Amino acid sequence: MTLGPVLLVAMDGSVLFLAMPRINEGIQPTTDQSLWILDIYGFVVGSLLITFGNVGDRFGRRRLLLIGASVFGLGSLCGSFAPTPEILIASRALMALGGATLLPSALAVISELFENPVQRARAIGIFAATFAAGFVIGPIVGGLLLSRFWWGSVFLINIPVVVAFLCLAPTLLKEVKGTRPGKIDIPSVLLSAVGLLLAIYGIKHAATYGLDLLSGALVVAGTGLVVVFVRRQRRIPRPLLEIGLFRQHVFAVAILTGLLSLFVWSAAAYLSMTYLQSVLGHSVLVSATLAVPGAVVLTLSSVLTPRLVERIGARSALILCHFSMAAGMALLLFTNETTGVLFYIASTVVAGIGFGISFSLVADTAVGAVPESRAGAAGAIAETSNEIGNALGIALLGSLLTVVFRMTFPGDATGIAEFIEESGTASPAFATAQAAFLDGYHVVAALAGIICVALGLLAVRWIPRDTGAQGDPAASQQPVDTVNT
């Protein structure tokens, strides 16, 4: 029952990557608005996951799951019929508000059902596999819908899942509360949310319109607020983010893995869908089908990661994770204007091994490193690293592609989708636009690969060789003194 919301959130993410070219045609957002349609969900969820993890710990996780599912369903309904980019962005923000309640509460419920570390690791592996399975189901269902109906139909697939969950959860799920009395620190919520939004908006504005005083001021202000947020977490008695957990090298590397693996995955998934449809000219359904092999490998990798960790240890699993992702990104460098499907499939299959390990191992690390009463907050840290990485990847690496496109394309267009809408694929300059997009695509792939290699080297250096191999990456270290709990 708790896996229903997980499947729902994952399907939504993968369907949106696939639907963006049709959304661009349907309501004609600007390049900046297109990125916000993709990004706003991750920004809002990332900003509020830790908050709602704490709320669930204190006031009840079943109640929060029911409220969150209702809000998510309402946002999906509004998004499916959005007539303008602004309304679609607002609908996605409403969906994110609901989604921020679903993931940490679902993960906390799973952790409470399985107290044995090995069983918990396997259960979280299934949790991660369900999340990955959503990326298999989403493109297939979305491709079928988009080939027959308008783009808004992809949001309606959430409604049956929400309705079934709301009908069954009150009966099948018991209410569980943590042992964390007290109020949520509202200033911390505002500092983290506003700081992140300001910084990313400044970066996106600079990439689309060029560096100016406004973009610089936004980045500086947003970064400053995030710094104040971190400093505040060290001082207050009940922080949203327990900084002390990051003193464990294994925990820190795992959370960095969660952040940066999604940073790489989200950008590669979104930009690859644009490549398949806008550069190679494949239909929505064909593009969705091409994504299935990699998604299947990712799902299997998530399921099998706990067994892999039992055999080779968390250290070796994390190292394998990083270098397989790097190899997958390197394969994207061989794509071009006429061929590249095989390299794309090979990339998703090879990188899918690493992404599956990351999705499964990061969550288990976070939950296993803290007392049961803090399971929701710890799970929220893991999910926050994923969601913020997801949003940052699309925003920052998407903006990097925009910068390269603007530097290499001689016209005024800021992206290939915008160019196609205005000039058409039959225009003489389309080949130039294809080349400009590929230049940016290859720069993004190269940078993503370098990030993965750097993470692998960090894992080699920071994680001790005797790290436990029973599904708990922190097993070989003593618990951190979380003085703020």
Short mmCIF file of C-alpha atoms in Angstrom, two decimals:
data_model
loop_
_atom_site.label_atom_id
_atom_site.label_comp_id
_atom_site.label_asym_id
_atom_site.label_seq_id
_atom_site.Cartn_x
_atom_site.Cartn_y
_atom_site.Cartn_z
CA MET A 1 0.00 0.00 0.00
CA THR A 2 2.79 2.44 0.85
CA LEU A 3 4.40 1.77 -2.54
CA GLY A 4 1.42 3.25 -4.42
CA PRO A 5 2.41 6.88 -3.83
CA VAL A 6 6.02 6.05 -4.73
CA LEU A 7 4.96 4.58 -8.07
CA LEU A 8 2.72 7.58 -8.69
CA VAL A 9 5.47 10.17 -8.12
CA ALA A 10 7.97 8.26 -10.28
CA MET A 11 5.54 7.87 -13.18
CA ASP A 12 4.83 11.58 -13.08
CA GLY A 13 8.50 12.47 -13.47
CA SER A 14 9.20 10.16 -16.40
CA VAL A 15 6.00 11.06 -18.25
CA LEU A 16 6.81 14.76 -18.06
CA PHE A 17 10.21 14.29 -19.71
CA LEU A 18 8.44 12.53 -22.57
CA ALA A 19 5.59 15.04 -22.82
CA MET A 20 7.63 18.25 -22.88
CA PRO A 21 7.93 18.51 -26.69
CA ARG A 22 4.12 18.19 -26.93
CA ILE A 23 3.64 20.70 -24.11
CA ASN A 24 5.94 23.10 -25.96
CA GLU A 25 3.71 22.76 -29.02
CA GLY A 26 0.44 22.94 -27.08
CA ILE A 27 0.81 25.99 -24.82
CA GLN A 28 4.08 27.38 -26.24
CA PRO A 29 6.05 28.21 -23.10
CA THR A 30 9.28 30.14 -23.41
CA THR A 31 12.55 28.25 -22.84
CA ASP A 32 12.64 29.64 -19.30
CA GLN A 33 9.03 28.57 -18.64
CA SER A 34 9.73 25.08 -20.02
CA LEU A 35 12.53 24.64 -17.51
CA TRP A 36 10.26 25.90 -14.72
CA ILE A 37 7.55 23.40 -15.70
CA LEU A 38 10.16 20.69 -15.19
CA ASP A 39 11.98 22.24 -12.24
CA ILE A 40 9.28 23.66 -9.97
CA TYR A 41 8.23 20.21 -8.75
CA GLY A 42 11.73 19.27 -7.64
CA PHE A 43 12.39 22.66 -6.04
CA VAL A 44 9.21 22.62 -3.97
CA VAL A 45 9.57 18.97 -2.98
CA GLY A 46 13.25 19.40 -2.17
CA SER A 47 12.50 22.43 -0.04
CA LEU A 48 9.73 20.75 1.97
CA LEU A 49 10.74 17.08 2.23
CA ILE A 50 12.68 17.55 5.46
CA THR A 51 9.86 19.65 6.90
CA PHE A 52 7.22 17.01 6.15
CA GLY A 53 9.54 14.24 7.33
CA ASN A 54 9.58 16.00 10.70
CA VAL A 55 5.82 16.59 10.60
CA GLY A 56 5.21 12.88 10.01
CA ASP A 57 7.55 11.96 12.85
CA ARG A 58 5.60 14.18 15.23
CA PHE A 59 1.97 14.13 14.16
CA GLY A 60 1.36 10.87 12.30
CA ARG A 61 2.48 9.43 8.98
CA ARG A 62 -0.77 7.89 7.75
CA ARG A 63 -2.59 11.19 8.17
CA LEU A 64 0.14 12.96 6.23
CA LEU A 65 0.05 10.35 3.45
CA LEU A 66 -3.71 10.81 3.03
CA ILE A 67 -3.48 14.61 2.92
CA GLY A 68 -0.54 14.50 0.54
CA ALA A 69 -2.22 12.09 -1.86
CA SER A 70 -5.32 14.32 -1.99
CA VAL A 71 -3.27 17.43 -2.76
CA PHE A 72 -1.23 15.55 -5.37
CA GLY A 73 -4.41 14.39 -7.09
CA LEU A 74 -5.86 17.91 -7.12
CA GLY A 75 -2.68 19.30 -8.66
CA SER A 76 -2.71 16.56 -11.31
CA LEU A 77 -6.29 17.40 -12.24
CA CYS A 78 -5.50 21.11 -12.56
CA GLY A 79 -2.34 20.42 -14.57
CA SER A 80 -4.11 18.22 -17.11
CA PHE A 81 -6.35 21.10 -18.22
CA ALA A 82 -3.91 24.01 -17.75
CA PRO A 83 -4.47 26.54 -20.58
CA THR A 84 -1.26 28.53 -20.03
CA PRO A 85 2.34 27.86 -18.95
CA GLU A 86 1.78 29.87 -15.75
CA ILE A 87 -1.16 27.72 -14.66
CA LEU A 88 0.74 24.54 -15.47
CA ILE A 89 3.69 25.73 -13.37
CA ALA A 90 1.31 26.51 -10.47
CA SER A 91 -0.34 23.08 -10.84
CA ARG A 92 3.05 21.39 -10.73
CA ALA A 93 3.86 23.32 -7.56
CA LEU A 94 0.62 22.04 -6.00
CA MET A 95 1.53 18.48 -7.00
CA ALA A 96 4.93 19.02 -5.38
CA LEU A 97 3.30 20.13 -2.14
CA GLY A 98 1.52 16.78 -2.02
CA GLY A 99 4.57 14.84 -3.20
CA ALA A 100 6.70 16.27 -0.40
CA THR A 101 4.46 14.48 2.10
CA LEU A 102 4.45 11.12 0.30
CA LEU A 103 8.05 9.99 -0.05
CA PRO A 104 9.48 10.45 3.47
CA SER A 105 6.33 9.12 5.14
CA ALA A 106 6.23 6.05 2.88
CA LEU A 107 9.92 5.35 3.52
CA ALA A 108 9.47 5.78 7.29
CA VAL A 109 6.52 3.35 7.35
CA ILE A 110 8.62 0.75 5.49
CA SER A 111 11.52 1.19 7.93
CA GLU A 112 9.18 0.59 10.88
CA LEU A 113 7.78 -2.60 9.37
CA PHE A 114 11.27 -4.13 9.00
CA GLU A 115 13.48 -3.69 12.06
CA ASN A 116 16.07 -6.28 10.96
CA PRO A 117 18.81 -4.42 9.00
CA VAL A 118 19.04 -7.04 6.22
CA GLN A 119 15.26 -7.23 5.79
CA ARG A 120 15.03 -3.44 5.90
CA ALA A 121 17.70 -3.16 3.21
CA ARG A 122 15.77 -5.53 0.95
CA ALA A 123 12.49 -3.73 1.62
CA ILE A 124 14.07 -0.38 0.78
CA GLY A 125 15.50 -2.02 -2.33
CA ILE A 126 11.93 -2.87 -3.34
CA PHE A 127 10.94 0.71 -2.47
CA ALA A 128 13.68 1.96 -4.82
CA ALA A 129 12.73 -0.61 -7.46
CA THR A 130 9.13 0.58 -7.34
CA PHE A 131 10.36 4.11 -7.87
CA ALA A 132 12.43 2.89 -10.82
CA ALA A 133 9.51 0.82 -12.16
CA GLY A 134 7.54 4.03 -12.40
CA PHE A 135 10.05 5.20 -14.97
CA VAL A 136 9.37 2.03 -16.98
CA ILE A 137 5.58 2.25 -16.76
CA GLY A 138 5.38 6.02 -17.14
CA PRO A 139 6.89 6.34 -20.65
CA ILE A 140 4.90 3.37 -21.98
CA VAL A 141 1.55 4.61 -20.66
CA GLY A 142 2.45 8.20 -21.47
CA GLY A 143 3.53 7.30 -25.01
CA LEU A 144 0.24 5.52 -25.64
CA LEU A 145 -1.75 8.44 -24.26
CA LEU A 146 0.23 11.09 -26.16
CA SER A 147 -0.18 9.19 -29.42
CA ARG A 148 -3.97 9.40 -29.07
CA PHE A 149 -4.86 12.30 -26.76
CA TRP A 150 -3.77 15.81 -25.80
CA TRP A 151 -0.69 16.37 -23.65
CA GLY A 152 -2.71 16.94 -20.47
CA SER A 153 -3.84 13.31 -20.47
CA VAL A 154 -0.48 12.28 -18.99
CA PHE A 155 -1.41 13.92 -15.69
CA LEU A 156 -4.74 12.10 -15.51
CA ILE A 157 -3.00 8.73 -15.05
CA ASN A 158 -2.31 9.81 -11.46
CA ILE A 159 -5.99 10.04 -10.55
CA PRO A 160 -6.85 6.28 -10.39
CA VAL A 161 -3.80 5.63 -8.18
CA VAL A 162 -4.75 8.48 -5.84
CA VAL A 163 -8.38 7.33 -5.60
CA ALA A 164 -7.38 3.71 -4.87
CA PHE A 165 -4.90 4.83 -2.22
CA LEU A 166 -7.42 7.11 -0.48
CA CYS A 167 -9.98 4.29 -0.40
CA LEU A 168 -7.67 1.56 0.93
CA ALA A 169 -5.10 3.35 3.11
CA PRO A 170 -7.43 4.21 6.04
CA THR A 171 -8.19 0.49 6.42
CA LEU A 172 -4.83 -1.12 5.60
CA LEU A 173 -2.36 1.31 7.18
CA LYS A 174 -2.10 1.92 10.91
CA GLU A 175 -1.26 5.35 12.27
CA VAL A 176 2.33 5.66 13.51
CA LYS A 177 3.83 8.66 15.28
CA GLY A 178 7.41 9.27 16.20
CA THR A 179 8.72 10.52 19.50
CA ARG A 180 9.62 14.06 18.42
CA PRO A 181 7.46 16.60 20.25
CA GLY A 182 7.70 20.27 19.47
CA LYS A 183 7.01 22.70 16.65
CA ILE A 184 8.50 22.88 13.17
CA ASP A 185 11.01 25.71 12.83
CA ILE A 186 9.26 27.96 10.29
CA PRO A 187 12.28 30.27 9.71
CA SER A 188 14.32 27.22 8.64
CA VAL A 189 11.61 26.20 6.19
CA LEU A 190 11.53 29.69 4.67
CA LEU A 191 15.31 30.05 4.53
CA SER A 192 15.83 26.76 2.70
CA ALA A 193 12.91 27.15 0.29
CA VAL A 194 13.42 30.81 -0.63
CA GLY A 195 17.21 30.48 -0.77
CA LEU A 196 17.09 27.57 -3.18
CA LEU A 197 14.48 29.16 -5.43
CA LEU A 198 16.32 32.50 -5.64
CA ALA A 199 19.69 30.92 -6.44
CA ILE A 200 18.37 28.60 -9.13
CA TYR A 201 16.20 31.29 -10.72
CA GLY A 202 19.26 33.53 -10.94
CA ILE A 203 21.25 30.79 -12.69
CA LYS A 204 18.41 30.03 -15.10
CA HIS A 205 17.93 33.73 -15.87
CA ALA A 206 21.65 34.13 -16.63
CA ALA A 207 21.68 31.07 -18.92
CA THR A 208 18.64 32.20 -20.92
CA TYR A 209 19.16 35.98 -21.09
CA GLY A 210 22.83 36.44 -20.25
CA LEU A 211 24.63 37.46 -17.09
CA ASP A 212 23.31 40.73 -15.66
CA LEU A 213 22.89 42.50 -12.33
CA LEU A 214 19.55 40.81 -11.58
CA SER A 215 20.82 37.26 -12.07
CA GLY A 216 23.96 37.97 -10.02
CA ALA A 217 21.95 39.51 -7.18
CA LEU A 218 19.55 36.55 -7.11
CA VAL A 219 22.35 34.00 -6.96
CA VAL A 220 24.16 35.87 -4.19
CA ALA A 221 20.97 36.38 -2.16
CA GLY A 222 19.85 32.77 -2.56
CA THR A 223 23.27 31.37 -1.66
CA GLY A 224 23.41 33.63 1.38
CA LEU A 225 20.03 32.39 2.63
CA VAL A 226 21.11 28.75 2.24
CA VAL A 227 24.28 29.48 4.26
CA VAL A 228 22.18 31.11 6.99
CA PHE A 229 19.90 28.04 6.95
CA VAL A 230 22.84 25.67 7.50
CA ARG A 231 24.26 27.82 10.31
CA ARG A 232 20.84 27.96 11.97
CA GLN A 233 20.58 24.14 11.95
CA ARG A 234 23.71 24.00 14.11
CA ARG A 235 22.20 26.30 16.77
CA ILE A 236 18.54 25.40 17.21
CA PRO A 237 17.51 22.50 19.52
CA ARG A 238 15.30 20.73 16.95
CA PRO A 239 16.77 21.33 13.48
CA LEU A 240 15.16 20.37 10.20
CA LEU A 241 18.52 19.07 8.96
CA GLU A 242 20.80 17.31 11.41
CA ILE A 243 24.23 18.46 10.26
CA GLY A 244 25.96 16.07 12.66
CA LEU A 245 24.95 13.07 10.52
CA PHE A 246 27.29 14.27 7.79
CA ARG A 247 30.33 13.72 10.01
CA GLN A 248 30.14 10.07 9.02
CA HIS A 249 32.07 9.72 5.78
CA VAL A 250 29.92 6.81 4.59
CA PHE A 251 26.72 8.76 5.22
CA ALA A 252 28.13 11.89 3.56
CA VAL A 253 29.27 10.00 0.44
CA ALA A 254 25.92 8.22 0.21
CA ILE A 255 23.95 11.48 0.40
CA LEU A 256 26.27 13.08 -2.16
CA THR A 257 25.61 10.04 -4.32
CA GLY A 258 21.87 10.56 -3.96
CA LEU A 259 22.21 14.24 -4.86
CA LEU A 260 24.59 13.97 -7.80
CA SER A 261 23.30 10.72 -9.29
CA LEU A 262 19.86 12.33 -9.68
CA PHE A 263 21.59 15.51 -10.85
CA VAL A 264 23.09 13.50 -13.70
CA TRP A 265 20.11 11.23 -14.32
CA SER A 266 17.45 13.93 -14.58
CA ALA A 267 19.43 16.05 -17.04
CA ALA A 268 20.38 13.04 -19.17
CA ALA A 269 16.79 11.73 -19.22
CA TYR A 270 15.21 15.07 -20.13
CA LEU A 271 17.78 16.14 -22.71
CA SER A 272 17.88 12.66 -24.26
CA MET A 273 14.12 12.73 -24.82
CA THR A 274 14.57 16.08 -26.56
CA TYR A 275 17.41 14.56 -28.61
CA LEU A 276 15.34 11.55 -29.70
CA GLN A 277 12.28 13.60 -30.66
CA SER A 278 13.62 16.98 -31.81
CA VAL A 279 16.97 15.94 -33.34
CA LEU A 280 16.40 12.38 -34.59
CA GLY A 281 12.71 12.96 -35.28
CA HIS A 282 11.31 9.90 -33.50
CA SER A 283 7.70 9.89 -32.33
CA VAL A 284 6.68 10.07 -28.70
CA LEU A 285 5.83 6.36 -28.57
CA VAL A 286 9.10 5.28 -30.21
CA SER A 287 11.09 7.50 -27.83
CA ALA A 288 9.27 5.96 -24.88
CA THR A 289 10.02 2.46 -26.12
CA LEU A 290 13.72 3.26 -26.53
CA ALA A 291 13.87 4.27 -22.85
CA VAL A 292 12.49 0.93 -21.61
CA PRO A 293 15.70 -1.22 -21.67
CA GLY A 294 17.57 1.21 -19.44
CA ALA A 295 14.62 1.57 -17.08
CA VAL A 296 14.31 -2.22 -16.77
CA VAL A 297 18.02 -2.50 -15.90
CA LEU A 298 17.62 0.31 -13.36
CA THR A 299 14.69 -1.52 -11.74
CA LEU A 300 16.55 -4.83 -11.54
CA SER A 301 19.62 -3.08 -10.17
CA SER A 302 17.53 -1.51 -7.39
CA VAL A 303 16.06 -4.89 -6.42
CA LEU A 304 19.39 -6.71 -6.46
CA THR A 305 21.48 -4.03 -4.73
CA PRO A 306 20.91 -5.39 -1.17
CA ARG A 307 22.23 -8.80 -2.26
CA LEU A 308 25.13 -7.13 -4.00
CA VAL A 309 25.98 -5.21 -0.82
CA GLU A 310 25.83 -8.44 1.21
CA ARG A 311 28.42 -9.98 -1.13
CA ILE A 312 30.86 -7.16 -1.89
CA GLY A 313 30.10 -4.50 0.75
CA ALA A 314 28.72 -0.99 0.55
CA ARG A 315 32.09 0.51 -0.40
CA SER A 316 32.52 -1.59 -3.53
CA ALA A 317 28.85 -1.14 -4.45
CA LEU A 318 29.13 2.65 -4.26
CA ILE A 319 32.34 2.65 -6.32
CA LEU A 320 30.67 0.45 -8.96
CA CYS A 321 27.70 2.80 -8.90
CA HIS A 322 29.76 5.89 -9.74
CA PHE A 323 31.95 4.42 -12.45
CA SER A 324 29.08 2.69 -14.26
CA MET A 325 27.22 6.02 -14.36
CA ALA A 326 30.37 7.69 -15.75
CA ALA A 327 30.69 5.03 -18.46
CA GLY A 328 27.05 5.49 -19.41
CA MET A 329 27.47 9.25 -19.78
CA ALA A 330 30.59 8.73 -21.91
CA LEU A 331 28.57 6.69 -24.43
CA LEU A 332 26.35 9.74 -25.12
CA LEU A 333 29.39 11.50 -26.60
CA PHE A 334 29.06 9.27 -29.69
CA THR A 335 25.56 10.45 -30.63
CA ASN A 336 25.05 12.64 -33.73
CA GLU A 337 22.38 14.12 -36.03
CA THR A 338 21.58 10.93 -37.95
CA THR A 339 22.43 7.98 -35.69
CA GLY A 340 22.78 7.50 -31.98
CA VAL A 341 19.89 5.28 -30.91
CA LEU A 342 22.17 2.35 -30.10
CA PHE A 343 24.54 4.59 -28.14
CA TYR A 344 21.57 6.05 -26.26
CA ILE A 345 20.23 2.59 -25.33
CA ALA A 346 23.70 1.39 -24.33
CA SER A 347 24.14 4.51 -22.22
CA THR A 348 20.89 3.97 -20.31
CA VAL A 349 21.66 0.28 -19.73
CA VAL A 350 25.20 0.84 -18.44
CA ALA A 351 24.29 3.91 -16.36
CA GLY A 352 21.13 2.17 -15.14
CA ILE A 353 23.24 -0.22 -13.09
CA GLY A 354 24.71 2.70 -11.16
CA PHE A 355 21.46 4.60 -10.85
CA GLY A 356 19.73 1.51 -9.42
CA ILE A 357 22.47 1.04 -6.83
CA SER A 358 22.20 4.70 -5.87
CA PHE A 359 18.40 4.70 -5.53
CA SER A 360 18.49 1.65 -3.26
CA LEU A 361 21.64 2.21 -1.20
CA VAL A 362 21.24 5.89 -0.35
CA ALA A 363 17.85 5.44 1.34
CA ASP A 364 19.03 2.44 3.37
CA THR A 365 22.10 4.36 4.53
CA ALA A 366 20.01 7.26 5.77
CA VAL A 367 17.39 5.18 7.58
CA GLY A 368 19.91 2.76 9.07
CA ALA A 369 22.09 5.52 10.49
CA VAL A 370 19.52 6.94 12.93
CA PRO A 371 17.14 5.73 15.68
CA GLU A 372 13.71 4.53 14.59
CA SER A 373 12.06 7.67 15.96
CA ARG A 374 14.04 9.71 13.42
CA ALA A 375 13.29 7.45 10.47
CA GLY A 376 11.07 10.00 8.76
CA ALA A 377 13.60 12.82 9.03
CA ALA A 378 16.49 10.58 7.92
CA GLY A 379 14.49 9.25 5.01
CA ALA A 380 13.65 12.83 4.14
CA ILE A 381 17.35 13.70 3.95
CA ALA A 382 17.86 10.88 1.47
CA GLU A 383 14.81 11.82 -0.57
CA THR A 384 15.72 15.50 -0.37
CA SER A 385 19.13 14.76 -1.86
CA ASN A 386 17.37 12.95 -4.71
CA GLU A 387 14.73 15.60 -5.33
CA ILE A 388 17.10 18.55 -5.13
CA GLY A 389 19.54 16.69 -7.38
CA ASN A 390 16.69 16.04 -9.80
CA ALA A 391 15.74 19.72 -9.89
CA LEU A 392 19.31 21.02 -10.00
CA GLY A 393 20.26 18.66 -12.82
CA ILE A 394 17.53 19.91 -15.12
CA ALA A 395 18.06 23.52 -14.09
CA LEU A 396 21.87 23.71 -14.13
CA LEU A 397 22.79 21.21 -16.83
CA GLY A 398 19.77 22.29 -18.88
CA SER A 399 20.96 25.86 -18.53
CA LEU A 400 24.47 24.81 -19.56
CA LEU A 401 23.07 23.32 -22.76
CA THR A 402 21.18 26.57 -23.35
CA VAL A 403 24.41 28.57 -22.94
CA VAL A 404 26.28 26.35 -25.42
CA PHE A 405 23.34 26.50 -27.86
CA ARG A 406 23.28 30.31 -27.74
CA MET A 407 27.04 30.44 -28.28
CA THR A 408 27.04 28.15 -31.33
CA PHE A 409 23.71 28.90 -33.03
CA PRO A 410 23.88 32.10 -35.11
CA GLY A 411 20.22 33.10 -34.66
CA ASP A 412 18.22 34.41 -31.71
CA ALA A 413 16.69 31.09 -30.60
CA THR A 414 17.65 29.86 -27.12
CA GLY A 415 16.72 26.20 -27.67
CA ILE A 416 15.92 23.71 -30.41
CA ALA A 417 12.25 23.41 -29.38
CA GLU A 418 11.79 27.15 -29.77
CA PHE A 419 13.54 27.06 -33.13
CA ILE A 420 11.36 24.22 -34.45
CA GLU A 421 8.15 26.05 -33.45
CA GLU A 422 9.19 29.25 -35.22
CA SER A 423 11.00 27.97 -38.33
CA GLY A 424 10.09 24.31 -38.80
CA THR A 425 12.29 21.28 -39.35
CA ALA A 426 12.38 21.87 -43.09
CA SER A 427 14.08 25.27 -42.80
CA PRO A 428 17.64 25.54 -44.13
CA ALA A 429 19.02 26.45 -40.71
CA PHE A 430 17.60 23.38 -38.94
CA ALA A 431 20.83 21.41 -39.41
CA THR A 432 22.67 24.25 -37.66
CA ALA A 433 20.22 24.07 -34.78
CA GLN A 434 20.73 20.29 -34.55
CA ALA A 435 24.48 20.75 -34.41
CA ALA A 436 24.16 23.47 -31.77
CA PHE A 437 21.95 21.25 -29.61
CA LEU A 438 24.39 18.33 -29.94
CA ASP A 439 27.30 20.56 -28.95
CA GLY A 440 25.48 21.39 -25.73
CA TYR A 441 24.31 17.79 -25.26
CA HIS A 442 27.87 16.51 -25.50
CA VAL A 443 29.20 19.16 -23.11
CA VAL A 444 26.53 18.14 -20.58
CA ALA A 445 27.35 14.43 -21.01
CA ALA A 446 31.08 15.09 -20.55
CA LEU A 447 30.54 17.16 -17.41
CA ALA A 448 28.13 14.56 -16.01
CA GLY A 449 30.73 11.84 -16.58
CA ILE A 450 33.42 13.89 -14.83
CA ILE A 451 31.12 14.39 -11.83
CA CYS A 452 30.54 10.63 -11.58
CA VAL A 453 34.26 9.86 -11.79
CA ALA A 454 34.97 12.42 -9.06
CA LEU A 455 32.34 10.77 -6.83
CA GLY A 456 33.91 7.38 -7.44
CA LEU A 457 37.33 8.67 -6.43
CA LEU A 458 35.79 10.26 -3.32
CA ALA A 459 34.23 6.92 -2.38
CA VAL A 460 37.59 5.18 -2.82
CA ARG A 461 39.27 7.75 -0.56
CA TRP A 462 36.62 8.31 2.13
CA ILE A 463 34.92 4.96 2.66
CA PRO A 464 36.91 2.48 4.78
CA ARG A 465 37.60 -0.95 3.31
CA ASP A 466 35.93 -2.67 6.27
CA THR A 467 32.56 -1.00 5.68
CA GLY A 468 29.78 -3.42 6.66
CA ALA A 469 28.28 -5.61 3.96
CA GLN A 470 24.92 -6.43 5.53
CA GLY A 471 22.88 -3.77 3.84
CA ASP A 472 23.92 -1.04 6.30
CA PRO A 473 26.72 1.10 4.86
CA ALA A 474 27.26 2.73 8.24
CA ALA A 475 27.58 -0.55 10.10
CA SER A 476 31.32 -0.27 10.55
CA GLN A 477 31.14 3.15 12.21
CA GLN A 478 29.83 4.28 15.55
CA PRO A 479 26.68 6.37 15.48
CA VAL A 480 27.20 10.07 15.30
CA ASP A 481 26.43 12.10 18.38
CA THR A 482 23.32 13.86 17.13
CA VAL A 483 23.28 16.42 19.88
CA ASN A 484 20.33 18.27 18.39
CA THR A 485 17.91 15.39 18.71
#
